[in-house]
Amino acid sequence: MNCKQQFSWSDECEPHKLRTKKILSQHPEIRELIGRNPYTFLIILLCVALQSTIAYFLRDSYWWLVFVLAYFVGAFADHTLFVCIHESSHNLIFKKRGLNTVAGFIANLPLIFASYSSFKKYHLKHHAFQGIEALDADMPSYWEAKLVGNSTIKKALWLLFYPIAQASRLTRMNKEVKLFDKEMLLNWLLQIIYVGAVYYFCGWKGIVFQLGSFFFSVGLHPLGARWVQEHFLTDGEQETKSYYGPLNVVNLNVGFHNEHHDFPSVPWHNLPKIKKIANEHYDCLASHTSYTKLLFKFLFCRELSVFSRMARSNKGKSVTKVAAAIEVSA
């Protein structure tokens, strides 16, 4: 079977703000779920402490144990930290923007590379311009999808090195987003200090443990299937799908992805409540319940590839419709 060589294309704006308008007209009580969750900061501190402690105790251990713990423990802690960075980017931890930035910087520490500052800038664009390549860093480039094709090995490598693939997309947004600024420099400075401390106290095994945890947490791991779950066309033309499985405990409910895109101002602990209140709008949508099953489906199904995404180029139309929906639902 030949691999699909093009993205699917839509002339409509992203679907979420229009659904938000409809849901709020029927369930205005959902507005009460908007807010912040300062307890997320405690989760950040716990995960940072866990990753740092494991790195310290691995300094004189076997190399095989370094990778085993990175895959089965570190990946989960780092994935939780990524979600905390996500919450910070939406200012869903504290009321003050500066405190959310501090939380994001701290959550970033065990992830080795400075990613909080850039993620915050590009992720908010993703919500407004879903599927528009020039503005959505979550949207793969044509050359990226073409390079990977439908080869199981290439798809596995693409997932394994997903952070590199995503970073390669940022240059196309230079005209819209200023990447390098004081916050980015501070982000890198803090990472350099932290990595230096890990090397001093934990040696190379501590560094490798945290690098492994980082790449496994978003790559070739059941948790990495989250990137396929969120916006890949794995079942028809529905471009956003939620995950209702046990790993939402680690994901801090970010698996409720339709709910999050519909109501990005609702913190993670309230996302299941959105589905419960407006269940008639979500029960009819396709969803996933197993990241492991989805991971193997993506890797071995030749009908699925990086081209299995919905793309759109009508920026003006998207902006107009989304703005109209926001105005009505505000």
Backbone as numpy.savetxt, mean C-alpha at the origin, in Angstrom:
# Nx Ny Nz CAx CAy CAz Cx Cy Cz
-1.40 -19.81 -24.35 -2.25 -18.62 -24.35 -1.36 -17.37 -24.35
-1.66 -16.44 -25.22 -0.85 -15.23 -25.32 -1.13 -14.28 -24.16
-0.09 -13.63 -23.74 -0.23 -12.65 -22.66 -0.89 -11.38 -23.19
-1.77 -10.81 -22.38 -2.39 -9.55 -22.73 -1.33 -8.48 -22.87
-1.39 -7.69 -23.95 -0.34 -6.73 -24.24 -0.76 -5.28 -24.02
-1.93 -5.08 -23.44 -2.41 -3.74 -23.17 -3.18 -3.72 -21.87
-3.22 -2.55 -21.25 -4.09 -2.38 -20.10 -5.53 -2.29 -20.58
-6.48 -2.55 -19.67 -7.88 -2.23 -19.97 -8.04 -0.72 -19.80
-8.92 -0.13 -20.58 -9.07 1.32 -20.55 -10.50 1.72 -20.21
-10.62 2.78 -19.43 -11.93 3.29 -19.03 -12.03 4.77 -19.39
-13.21 5.18 -19.87 -13.47 6.59 -20.15 -14.15 7.27 -18.97
-14.40 6.49 -17.92 -15.06 7.04 -16.75 -14.04 7.42 -15.68
-14.45 8.26 -14.73 -13.56 8.61 -13.62 -13.46 7.43 -12.66
-12.54 7.51 -11.74 -12.41 6.42 -10.77 -13.75 6.28 -10.02
-14.10 5.06 -9.62 -15.46 4.79 -9.15 -15.77 5.19 -7.72
-14.80 5.56 -6.94 -15.02 5.62 -5.50 -15.79 6.84 -5.02
-15.46 8.02 -5.52 -16.15 9.21 -5.03 -17.63 9.21 -5.41
-17.93 8.63 -6.55 -19.34 8.55 -6.95 -20.10 7.60 -6.03
-19.46 6.51 -5.63 -20.11 5.59 -4.69 -20.21 6.22 -3.31
-19.20 7.01 -2.94 -19.25 7.71 -1.66 -20.48 8.60 -1.57
-20.74 9.31 -2.63 -21.92 10.19 -2.68 -23.20 9.41 -2.46
-23.29 8.27 -3.13 -24.50 7.45 -3.04 -24.67 6.86 -1.64
-23.57 6.37 -1.07 -23.65 5.75 0.26 -24.01 6.79 1.32
-23.41 7.96 1.24 -23.70 9.00 2.24 -25.14 9.48 2.17
-25.71 9.46 0.98 -27.12 9.87 0.86 -28.04 8.88 1.56
-27.61 7.61 1.64 -28.42 6.58 2.28 -28.01 6.32 3.73
-26.73 6.55 4.04 -26.20 6.27 5.38 -25.36 7.46 5.88
-25.99 8.59 6.16 -25.21 9.77 6.61 -24.47 9.53 7.93
-24.87 8.50 8.68 -24.22 8.22 9.96 -22.77 7.78 9.79
-22.39 7.42 8.57 -21.00 7.02 8.33 -20.04 8.19 8.59
-20.54 9.41 8.46 -19.69 10.57 8.74 -19.13 10.52 10.17
-19.85 9.89 11.07 -19.40 9.81 12.46 -18.17 8.93 12.62
-17.86 8.12 11.61 -16.69 7.24 11.67 -15.40 7.97 11.30
-15.53 9.17 10.72 -14.36 9.95 10.36 -13.65 10.42 11.63
-12.34 10.31 11.64 -11.60 10.74 12.82 -10.17 10.25 12.80
-9.61 10.01 13.97 -8.21 9.58 14.08 -8.09 8.52 15.16
-6.99 7.78 15.10 -6.76 6.74 16.09 -5.33 6.87 16.62
-5.14 7.61 17.73 -3.79 7.82 18.27 -3.14 6.53 18.78
-3.95 5.49 19.05 -3.38 4.22 19.49 -2.54 3.56 18.41
-2.70 4.00 17.17 -1.85 3.49 16.09 -0.38 3.76 16.39
-0.11 4.86 17.09 1.28 5.19 17.43 1.89 4.13 18.34
1.09 3.54 19.22 1.59 2.48 20.08 1.95 1.24 19.27
1.19 0.96 18.23 1.50 -0.15 17.33 2.82 0.12 16.62
3.04 1.35 16.22 4.31 1.73 15.58 5.48 1.45 16.52
5.37 1.92 17.75 6.45 1.73 18.72 6.71 0.25 18.98
5.65 -0.53 19.07 5.79 -1.97 19.31 6.52 -2.65 18.16
6.14 -2.34 16.93 6.75 -2.98 15.76 8.21 -2.55 15.58
8.49 -1.28 15.82 9.88 -0.80 15.71 10.74 -1.47 16.78
10.21 -1.57 17.98 10.95 -2.23 19.07 11.17 -3.70 18.75
10.15 -4.37 18.19 10.27 -5.79 17.84 11.35 -6.00 16.80
11.33 -5.21 15.72 12.31 -5.38 14.65 13.73 -5.07 15.13
13.87 -4.07 15.95 15.19 -3.70 16.46 15.72 -4.77 17.42
14.83 -5.31 18.26 15.24 -6.34 19.22 15.65 -7.63 18.52
14.87 -8.05 17.52 15.22 -9.27 16.78 16.56 -9.08 16.09
16.77 -7.92 15.48 18.04 -7.66 14.80 19.20 -7.78 15.77
19.01 -7.31 16.99 20.08 -7.37 18.00 20.40 -8.82 18.37
19.37 -9.62 18.61 19.59 -11.00 19.04 20.07 -11.91 17.90
19.98 -11.43 16.67 20.46 -12.22 15.53 21.93 -11.96 15.22
22.56 -11.07 15.95 23.92 -10.64 15.58 24.91 -11.80 15.58
24.69 -12.82 16.42 25.62 -13.96 16.49 24.93 -15.27 16.11
23.82 -15.18 15.38 23.04 -16.38 15.05 23.46 -16.97 13.70
22.78 -18.02 13.29 23.02 -18.63 11.99 22.37 -17.78 10.90
22.97 -17.79 9.71 22.41 -17.01 8.60 21.04 -17.52 8.19
20.84 -18.85 8.24 19.54 -19.37 7.84 18.42 -18.86 8.75
18.75 -18.65 10.04 17.76 -18.13 10.98 17.41 -16.68 10.67
18.39 -15.94 10.18 18.15 -14.55 9.79 17.04 -14.48 8.74
17.14 -15.33 7.71 16.16 -15.29 6.63 14.81 -15.90 7.05
14.86 -16.93 7.87 13.61 -17.53 8.35 12.80 -16.52 9.17
13.47 -15.84 10.08 12.78 -14.85 10.91 12.34 -13.64 10.08
13.13 -13.29 9.07 12.72 -12.18 8.20 11.43 -12.51 7.47
11.31 -13.76 7.02 10.12 -14.16 6.24 8.90 -14.37 7.12
9.09 -15.02 8.27 7.95 -15.43 9.08 7.62 -14.49 10.23
8.48 -13.55 10.53 8.20 -12.59 11.60 8.37 -11.15 11.10
9.58 -10.85 10.61 9.88 -9.48 10.21 8.98 -8.94 9.12
8.61 -9.79 8.17 7.76 -9.34 7.07 6.42 -8.84 7.58
5.88 -9.51 8.60 4.58 -9.11 9.14 4.69 -7.80 9.90
5.76 -7.65 10.69 5.95 -6.40 11.43 6.14 -5.23 10.47
6.95 -5.44 9.42 7.20 -4.36 8.46 5.94 -4.01 7.68
5.13 -5.02 7.36 3.90 -4.72 6.62 2.96 -3.87 7.47
2.90 -4.19 8.76 2.10 -3.37 9.67 2.64 -1.94 9.70
3.96 -1.79 9.69 4.54 -0.45 9.69 4.22 0.30 8.40
4.18 -0.42 7.28 3.78 0.22 6.03 2.36 0.77 6.12
1.48 -0.02 6.74 0.10 0.44 6.89 0.04 1.64 7.83
0.88 1.65 8.86 0.93 2.80 9.76 1.43 4.05 9.04
2.40 3.87 8.13 2.84 4.98 7.29 1.68 5.48 6.44
0.90 4.54 5.94 -0.28 4.88 5.15 -1.27 5.70 5.98
-1.51 5.28 7.23 -2.41 6.02 8.10 -1.87 7.42 8.39
-0.56 7.49 8.61 0.07 8.79 8.86 -0.07 9.72 7.66
0.08 9.15 6.46 -0.03 9.95 5.24 -1.40 10.58 5.10
-2.42 9.89 5.59 -3.79 10.41 5.55 -4.11 11.24 6.80
-3.11 11.47 7.67 -3.32 12.21 8.92 -4.41 11.58 9.78
-4.35 10.25 9.91 -5.38 9.51 10.64 -4.91 9.02 12.00
-3.73 9.50 12.45 -3.24 9.09 13.77 -3.45 10.21 14.78
-2.95 11.40 14.47 -3.10 12.55 15.36 -3.82 13.69 14.63
-4.32 14.64 15.39 -4.98 15.79 14.79 -3.99 16.72 14.10
-2.82 16.89 14.72 -1.82 17.80 14.17 -1.01 17.10 13.09
-0.88 17.77 11.97 -0.16 17.21 10.83 1.30 16.89 11.20
1.93 17.77 11.99 3.32 17.55 12.36 3.53 16.27 13.16
2.58 15.94 14.04 2.68 14.71 14.83 2.51 13.48 13.95
1.68 13.58 12.93 1.54 12.48 11.98 2.84 12.26 11.21
3.52 13.37 10.91 4.82 13.26 10.23 5.84 12.56 11.12
5.86 12.92 12.39 6.77 12.27 13.34 6.47 10.77 13.40
5.18 10.43 13.47 4.79 9.02 13.51 5.25 8.29 12.26
5.12 8.95 11.11 5.56 8.35 9.86 7.05 8.12 9.82
7.82 9.08 10.31 9.28 8.94 10.35 9.69 7.74 11.23
9.05 7.61 12.39 9.39 6.52 13.30 9.01 5.17 12.69
7.84 5.09 12.09 7.40 3.85 11.46 8.33 3.44 10.33
8.98 4.40 9.71 9.85 4.14 8.57 11.19 3.51 8.98
11.60 3.68 10.23 12.95 3.33 10.65 13.39 1.90 10.28
12.67 0.85 10.63 13.13 -0.51 10.32 13.04 -0.86 8.83
12.45 0.00 8.04 12.28 -0.29 6.62 13.52 0.04 5.79
14.58 0.47 6.45 15.90 0.73 5.86 15.89 1.94 4.94
15.07 1.92 3.89 15.05 3.00 2.91 14.05 4.09 3.32
14.39 5.34 3.04 13.47 6.44 3.32 12.31 6.38 2.35
11.13 6.11 2.84 9.97 5.97 1.95 8.76 6.78 2.42
8.73 7.19 3.69 7.55 7.88 4.19 7.25 9.16 3.42
8.26 10.01 3.27 8.04 11.32 2.65 7.51 11.20 1.22
8.13 10.32 0.44 7.69 10.16 -0.95 6.34 9.47 -1.02
6.12 8.46 -0.17 4.83 7.75 -0.19 3.68 8.71 0.08
3.85 9.58 1.05 2.80 10.52 1.40 2.39 11.38 0.21
3.38 11.85 -0.52 3.09 12.72 -1.67 2.37 11.97 -2.79
2.89 10.78 -3.10 2.37 10.06 -4.27 1.09 9.30 -3.96
0.91 8.87 -2.72 -0.28 8.10 -2.41 -1.54 8.93 -2.50
-1.49 10.16 -2.05 -2.67 11.01 -2.12 -3.08 11.27 -3.57
-2.11 11.32 -4.48 -2.41 11.43 -5.90 -3.13 10.18 -6.40
-2.71 9.03 -5.87 -3.33 7.76 -6.27 -4.83 7.78 -6.00
-5.23 8.35 -4.88 -6.66 8.40 -4.54 -7.44 9.28 -5.53
-6.85 10.38 -5.93 -7.56 11.31 -6.81 -7.51 10.91 -8.27
-6.43 10.24 -8.68 -6.22 9.97 -10.11 -5.93 8.49 -10.37
-6.73 7.64 -9.77 -6.53 6.20 -9.89 -6.50 5.75 -11.36
-5.41 5.08 -11.74 -5.30 4.52 -13.09 -4.72 5.46 -14.12
-4.47 6.72 -13.76 -3.88 7.67 -14.70 -2.36 7.60 -14.52
-1.68 7.03 -15.48 -0.27 6.70 -15.33 0.59 7.89 -14.92
0.31 9.06 -15.47 1.15 10.22 -15.19 1.00 10.74 -13.77
-0.06 10.31 -13.07 -0.34 10.86 -11.74 -0.50 9.81 -10.65
-0.55 8.55 -11.04 -0.79 7.48 -10.08 0.45 6.58 -10.03
1.23 6.69 -8.94 2.45 5.89 -8.82 2.15 4.42 -8.57
0.91 4.10 -8.25 0.52 2.69 -8.08 0.26 2.01 -9.42
0.10 2.81 -10.46 -0.20 2.29 -11.79 1.10 1.91 -12.51
1.26 0.63 -12.91 2.49 0.24 -13.62 2.63 0.96 -14.95
3.86 1.15 -15.38 4.12 1.70 -16.70 3.97 0.62 -17.77
3.76 1.03 -19.01 3.61 0.07 -20.09 4.87 -0.77 -20.23
6.05 -0.12 -20.16 7.29 -0.87 -20.36 7.50 -1.88 -19.24
7.05 -1.53 -18.04 7.16 -2.43 -16.89 6.32 -3.68 -17.10
5.07 -3.48 -17.52 4.18 -4.61 -17.77 4.68 -5.45 -18.95
5.20 -4.79 -19.97 5.72 -5.49 -21.13 6.93 -6.34 -20.75
7.79 -5.81 -19.91 9.00 -6.52 -19.50 8.66 -7.78 -18.71
7.68 -7.69 -17.83 7.32 -8.83 -16.98 6.57 -9.90 -17.77
5.63 -9.46 -18.62 4.87 -10.42 -19.40 4.04 -11.34 -18.53
3.82 -12.58 -18.98 3.03 -13.53 -18.19 3.86 -14.69 -17.69
5.18 -14.53 -17.69 6.10 -15.55 -17.19 5.99 -15.65 -15.67
5.84 -16.86 -15.16 5.77 -17.07 -13.71 7.03 -16.56 -13.03
8.18 -16.86 -13.61 9.45 -16.44 -13.01 9.55 -14.92 -12.99
9.18 -14.26 -14.09 9.28 -12.81 -14.15 8.28 -12.15 -13.20
7.10 -12.73 -13.08 6.12 -12.17 -12.14 6.61 -12.34 -10.70
7.27 -13.46 -10.42 7.82 -13.67 -9.08 8.93 -12.66 -8.79
9.79 -12.42 -9.76 10.86 -11.43 -9.59 10.28 -10.02 -9.44
9.24 -9.74 -10.20 8.58 -8.43 -10.11 8.04 -8.20 -8.71
7.44 -9.23 -8.12 6.94 -9.10 -6.75 8.08 -9.00 -5.75
9.12 -9.82 -5.94 10.24 -9.83 -5.01 10.90 -8.45 -4.92
11.02 -7.80 -6.08 11.66 -6.48 -6.13 10.63 -5.37 -6.38
9.43 -5.57 -5.84 8.35 -4.60 -6.07 8.72 -3.18 -5.63
9.42 -2.99 -4.51 9.78 -1.62 -4.13 10.60 -0.91 -5.20
11.46 -1.65 -5.89 12.26 -1.06 -6.96 11.38 -0.70 -8.15
10.45 -1.60 -8.47 9.53 -1.33 -9.58 8.71 -0.08 -9.31
8.22 0.04 -8.07 7.40 1.19 -7.74 8.22 2.49 -7.73
9.46 2.40 -7.22 10.31 3.60 -7.20 10.63 4.08 -8.61
10.70 3.15 -9.56 11.03 3.52 -10.94 9.91 4.35 -11.58
8.73 4.32 -11.00 7.60 5.06 -11.57 7.57 6.53 -11.16
8.35 6.88 -10.15 8.23 8.21 -9.56 8.72 9.32 -10.49
9.70 9.01 -11.34 10.26 10.06 -12.20 9.24 10.60 -13.19
8.25 9.79 -13.55 7.25 10.26 -14.52 6.33 11.33 -13.93
6.40 11.53 -12.59 5.53 12.49 -11.94 6.28 13.75 -11.50
7.48 13.95 -12.05 8.31 15.09 -11.63 7.62 16.43 -11.83
6.79 16.54 -12.87 6.13 17.82 -13.14 5.00 18.09 -12.16
4.47 17.05 -11.54 3.33 17.20 -10.64 3.74 17.22 -9.18
4.81 16.51 -8.85 5.21 16.36 -7.45 6.70 16.68 -7.29
7.02 17.50 -6.31 8.40 17.80 -6.00 8.91 16.73 -5.04
9.79 15.87 -5.54 10.25 14.73 -4.75 11.22 15.16 -3.65
12.25 15.91 -4.00 13.29 16.25 -3.04 12.99 17.58 -2.36
12.86 17.54 -1.06 12.65 18.74 -0.26 13.24 18.49 1.13
13.04 19.42 2.05 13.62 19.31 3.39 13.11 18.09 4.13
11.82 17.78 3.94 11.26 16.61 4.63 11.89 15.32 4.13
12.13 15.24 2.82 12.78 14.06 2.25 14.20 13.92 2.79
14.92 15.03 2.86 16.29 14.99 3.38 16.31 14.55 4.85
15.35 15.04 5.64 15.26 14.64 7.04 14.93 13.15 7.15
14.04 12.69 6.28 13.68 11.28 6.23 14.92 10.40 6.01
15.75 10.79 5.03 16.97 10.03 4.74 17.99 10.13 5.88
18.10 11.31 6.49 19.04 11.49 7.59 18.70 10.57 8.75
17.42 10.49 9.10 16.98 9.62 10.19 17.25 8.15 9.85
17.04 7.79 8.58 17.29 6.40 8.18 18.78 6.06 8.27
19.61 6.98 7.85 21.07 6.74 7.90 21.52 6.56 9.35
20.99 7.38 10.26 21.35 7.26 11.67 20.89 5.91 12.22
19.66 5.53 11.89 19.12 4.26 12.40 19.89 3.07 11.85
20.13 3.06 10.53 20.86 1.95 9.91 22.28 1.87 10.48
22.90 3.02 10.70 24.22 3.03 11.31 24.21 2.42 12.70
23.17 2.72 13.47 23.05 2.16 14.81 22.83 0.65 14.75
22.01 0.19 13.80 21.77 -1.25 13.64 23.07 -1.96 13.29
23.85 -1.37 12.40 25.13 -1.99 12.02 26.09 -2.02 13.22
26.12 -0.96 13.98 27.05 -0.88 15.12 26.69 -1.92 16.19
25.40 -2.05 16.50 24.99 -2.94 17.59 24.67 -4.37 17.12
24.29 -4.52 15.85 23.80 -5.83 15.38 24.63 -6.43 14.26
25.50 -5.64 13.64 26.33 -6.16 12.57 25.55 -6.41 11.29
26.19 -7.13 10.36 25.58 -7.36 9.05 24.32 -8.22 9.14
24.26 -9.12 10.10 23.09 -9.98 10.20 21.85 -9.17 10.58
22.05 -8.17 11.41 20.93 -7.29 11.74 20.47 -6.49 10.54
21.42 -6.02 9.74 21.07 -5.28 8.52 20.35 -6.17 7.53
20.89 -7.37 7.31 20.28 -8.30 6.35 18.90 -8.72 6.81
18.72 -8.93 8.11 17.39 -9.27 8.64 16.38 -8.18 8.30
16.76 -6.94 8.50 15.81 -5.87 8.24 15.60 -5.64 6.74
16.65 -5.84 5.95 16.47 -5.77 4.49 15.54 -6.87 4.01
15.77 -8.09 4.51 14.92 -9.21 4.13 13.48 -8.98 4.54
13.28 -8.49 5.75 11.94 -8.20 6.23 11.24 -7.19 5.33
11.99 -6.18 4.91 11.45 -5.13 4.04 10.98 -5.70 2.71
11.85 -6.45 2.03 11.49 -6.95 0.70 10.42 -8.03 0.77
10.46 -8.88 1.80 9.41 -9.90 1.93 8.06 -9.26 2.26
8.07 -8.20 3.03 6.81 -7.61 3.51 5.96 -7.05 2.39
6.60 -6.68 1.28 5.83 -6.10 0.16 6.10 -6.86 -1.14
6.73 -8.04 -1.04 7.15 -8.72 -2.25 6.67 -10.14 -2.38
7.60 -11.07 -2.59 7.27 -12.46 -2.85 6.91 -13.17 -1.54
5.69 -12.92 -1.11 5.21 -13.35 0.19 3.68 -13.24 0.11
2.93 -14.05 0.85 1.47 -13.87 0.83 1.05 -12.42 1.06
1.78 -11.70 1.91 1.44 -10.29 2.14 1.62 -9.45 0.88
2.56 -9.86 0.02 2.78 -9.13 -1.23 1.61 -9.23 -2.19
0.76 -10.23 -1.98 -0.43 -10.36 -2.83 -1.39 -9.19 -2.63
-1.16 -8.42 -1.59 -2.00 -7.23 -1.37 -1.97 -6.31 -2.57
-0.81 -6.16 -3.23 -0.72 -5.26 -4.38 -1.55 -5.78 -5.55
-1.71 -7.10 -5.64 -2.56 -7.69 -6.67 -4.03 -7.53 -6.25
-4.29 -7.74 -4.99 -5.65 -7.65 -4.47 -6.28 -6.28 -4.70
-5.51 -5.24 -4.46 -6.11 -3.91 -4.39 -6.70 -3.43 -5.71
-5.94 -3.55 -6.82 -6.42 -2.93 -8.06 -6.22 -3.76 -9.32
-5.82 -5.02 -9.19 -5.67 -5.85 -10.38 -7.03 -6.42 -10.80
-7.21 -6.58 -12.09 -8.46 -7.10 -12.63 -8.42 -8.63 -12.59
-8.58 -9.17 -11.40 -8.51 -10.62 -11.23 -9.87 -11.28 -11.43
-10.91 -10.47 -11.54 -12.25 -11.02 -11.71 -13.10 -9.98 -12.43
-13.13 -10.06 -13.77 -13.90 -9.09 -14.54 -13.22 -7.73 -14.59
-14.01 -6.68 -14.71 -13.48 -5.33 -14.88 -13.57 -4.48 -13.62
-13.82 -5.11 -12.49 -13.86 -4.37 -11.23 -12.44 -4.03 -10.81
-12.14 -2.73 -10.72 -10.74 -2.32 -10.58 -10.25 -2.16 -9.15
-11.12 -2.22 -8.18 -10.70 -2.22 -6.77 -11.42 -3.35 -6.06
-10.66 -4.14 -5.33 -11.26 -5.25 -4.59 -10.77 -5.23 -3.15
-11.64 -5.62 -2.27 -11.30 -5.72 -0.87 -10.85 -7.13 -0.53
-10.17 -7.25 0.59 -9.74 -8.54 1.13 -10.38 -8.70 2.50
-11.15 -9.77 2.68 -11.80 -10.03 3.96 -11.28 -11.35 4.53
-10.03 -11.32 4.95 -9.39 -12.52 5.47 -8.69 -12.25 6.78
-8.08 -13.30 7.37 -7.47 -13.17 8.70 -6.27 -12.22 8.77
-5.59 -12.00 7.64 -4.40 -11.14 7.69 -4.75 -9.66 7.81
-6.05 -9.34 7.86 -6.41 -7.95 8.15 -5.98 -7.55 9.56
-5.69 -8.54 10.41 -5.15 -8.23 11.73 -3.77 -7.59 11.58
-2.96 -8.12 10.66 -1.65 -7.56 10.37 -1.77 -6.31 9.53
-2.70 -6.33 8.59 -2.90 -5.22 7.66 -3.57 -4.02 8.29
-4.02 -4.14 9.53 -4.81 -3.08 10.17 -5.99 -2.71 9.28
-6.66 -3.73 8.76 -7.90 -3.59 7.98 -7.73 -2.86 6.66
-6.50 -2.67 6.20 -6.34 -2.02 4.90 -6.85 -2.92 3.78
-7.11 -4.21 4.13 -7.75 -5.09 3.17 -9.14 -4.60 2.78
-9.77 -3.83 3.65 -11.07 -3.22 3.32 -10.80 -2.06 2.37
-10.39 -2.41 1.15 -9.82 -1.39 0.27 -10.87 -0.57 -0.47
-11.97 -1.18 -0.86 -13.06 -0.38 -1.42 -13.57 0.61 -0.37
-13.70 0.12 0.84 -14.17 0.98 1.92 -13.20 2.13 2.17
-11.90 1.83 2.12 -10.90 2.89 2.34 -10.93 3.92 1.22
-11.00 3.48 -0.03 -11.03 4.43 -1.14 -12.32 5.24 -1.13
-13.39 4.63 -0.70 -14.66 5.37 -0.64 -14.63 6.41 0.48
-13.95 6.08 1.59 -13.91 6.97 2.76 -12.49 7.05 3.30
-11.59 7.74 2.61 -10.18 7.79 3.03 -9.94 8.56 4.32
-10.94 9.24 4.86 -10.78 9.97 6.12 -11.21 9.15 7.33
-11.53 7.89 7.09 -11.93 6.99 8.19 -10.72 6.15 8.59
-10.31 6.16 9.85 -9.14 5.38 10.28 -9.39 3.88 10.22
-8.32 3.12 10.30 -8.36 1.68 10.03 -9.33 0.92 10.92
-9.47 1.29 12.18 -10.31 0.49 13.08 -11.79 0.65 12.77
-12.16 1.66 11.99 -13.57 1.88 11.66 -13.95 1.37 10.26
-12.97 0.90 9.49 -13.30 0.43 8.13 -14.30 -0.72 8.11
-14.18 -1.73 9.00 -15.20 -2.79 8.99 -16.60 -2.28 9.28
-16.69 -1.18 10.03 -18.00 -0.62 10.35 -18.68 -0.05 9.11
-17.87 0.47 8.18 -18.43 0.98 6.92 -19.13 -0.14 6.18
-18.44 -1.28 6.08 -19.04 -2.42 5.38 -20.30 -2.90 6.08
-20.27 -2.91 7.40 -21.43 -3.36 8.16 -22.63 -2.44 7.95
-22.38 -1.15 7.94 -23.47 -0.17 7.79 -24.01 -0.18 6.36
-23.10 -0.16 5.37 -23.51 -0.07 3.96 -23.25 -1.38 3.23
-23.58 -2.47 3.87 -23.25 -3.79 3.33 -23.85 -4.04 1.96
-24.99 -3.44 1.68 -25.64 -3.66 0.37 -24.80 -3.14 -0.78
-23.89 -2.20 -0.49 -23.03 -1.64 -1.54 -21.75 -2.44 -1.73
-21.39 -3.24 -0.73 -20.12 -3.97 -0.80 -20.28 -5.48 -0.99
-21.40 -6.01 -0.54 -21.60 -7.46 -0.69 -21.71 -7.88 -2.15
-22.13 -6.96 -2.99 -22.30 -7.28 -4.41 -20.98 -7.17 -5.18
-19.91 -6.71 -4.54 -18.62 -6.55 -5.20 -17.76 -7.80 -5.01
-16.96 -8.11 -6.02 -16.01 -9.21 -5.90 -14.96 -8.86 -4.85
-14.49 -9.87 -4.13 -13.49 -9.64 -3.09 -12.63 -10.88 -2.95
-11.61 -10.79 -2.09 -10.71 -11.91 -1.85 -10.74 -12.29 -0.36
-10.45 -13.56 -0.09 -10.41 -14.03 1.30 -9.10 -14.73 1.63
-8.23 -14.94 0.64 -6.96 -15.62 0.89 -5.85 -14.98 0.08
-4.85 -14.42 0.77 -3.69 -13.86 0.07 -2.83 -14.96 -0.54
-2.72 -16.10 0.13 -1.90 -17.19 -0.40 -2.48 -17.71 -1.71
-3.78 -17.91 -1.73 -4.45 -18.38 -2.96 -4.28 -17.36 -4.08
-4.43 -16.08 -3.75 -4.30 -15.02 -4.75 -2.87 -14.95 -5.27
-1.88 -15.11 -4.38 -0.48 -15.08 -4.79 -0.20 -16.16 -5.84
-0.63 -17.38 -5.58 -0.39 -18.46 -6.53 -1.19 -18.28 -7.82
-2.37 -17.71 -7.70 -3.17 -17.44 -8.90 -2.46 -16.44 -9.79
-1.93 -15.39 -9.21 -1.21 -14.38 -10.00 0.03 -14.96 -10.65
0.78 -15.77 -9.90 2.03 -16.30 -10.41 1.82 -17.33 -11.52
0.82 -18.17 -11.40 0.69 -19.31 -12.31 -0.43 -19.19 -13.34
-1.33 -18.24 -13.17 -2.38 -18.04 -14.18 -1.83 -17.16 -15.30
-1.74 -17.70 -16.51 -1.15 -16.95 -17.62 -2.08 -15.85 -18.13
-3.31 -15.86 -17.70 -4.23 -14.79 -18.09 -4.02 -13.54 -17.25
-3.32 -13.67 -16.13 -3.03 -12.53 -15.26 -1.61 -12.06 -15.47
-1.44 -10.77 -15.59 -0.11 -10.18 -15.73 -0.16 -8.77 -15.18
0.93 -8.04 -15.28 0.96 -6.66 -14.82 0.07 -5.78 -15.70
-0.31 -6.28 -16.88 -1.26 -5.56 -17.73 -2.69 -5.66 -17.21
-2.93 -6.49 -16.19 -4.28 -6.69 -15.68 -4.69 -5.53 -14.76
-4.70 -4.34 -15.32 -5.05 -3.13 -14.59 -5.97 -2.26 -15.44
-6.79 -1.46 -14.78 -7.65 -0.50 -15.47 -6.91 0.84 -15.55
-6.76 1.34 -16.78 -6.07 2.60 -17.00 -7.05 3.65 -17.51
-6.71 4.88 -17.29 -7.52 5.99 -17.82 -6.58 7.16 -18.09
-6.92 7.95 -19.07 -6.07 9.08 -19.43 -6.81 10.40 -19.35
-8.12 10.34 -19.10 -8.93 11.55 -19.12 -8.87 12.27 -17.78
-7.72 12.90 -17.53 -7.49 13.60 -16.27 -8.56 14.67 -16.02
-8.86 15.43 -17.03 -9.82 16.51 -16.85 -11.18 16.00 -16.46
-11.65 14.93 -17.16 -12.95 14.36 -16.86 -12.98 13.77 -15.46
-11.88 13.11 -15.09 -11.80 12.51 -13.76 -11.88 13.58 -12.69
-11.11 14.66 -12.88 -11.10 15.73 -11.89 -12.48 16.35 -11.76
-13.16 16.60 -12.87 -14.47 17.23 -12.85 -15.49 16.38 -12.11
-15.53 15.08 -12.45 -16.52 14.20 -11.82 -16.22 13.99 -10.34
-14.94 13.81 -10.01 -14.59 13.61 -8.63 -14.89 14.85 -7.80
-14.56 16.02 -8.33 -14.82 17.28 -7.63 -16.31 17.46 -7.40
-17.10 17.12 -8.40 -18.57 17.24 -8.27 -19.10 16.32 -7.19
-18.56 15.10 -7.16 -19.00 14.14 -6.15 -18.63 14.60 -4.75
-17.42 15.13 -4.61 -16.97 15.62 -3.30 -17.85 16.78 -2.84
-18.19 17.69 -3.77 -18.99 18.86 -3.42 -20.37 18.44 -2.92
-20.96 17.45 -3.58 -22.29 17.00 -3.20 -22.27 16.28 -1.87
-21.19 15.47 -1.65 -21.15 14.65 -0.43 -20.57 15.39 0.77
-20.02 16.57 0.53 -19.39 17.31 1.64 -20.44 17.87 2.59
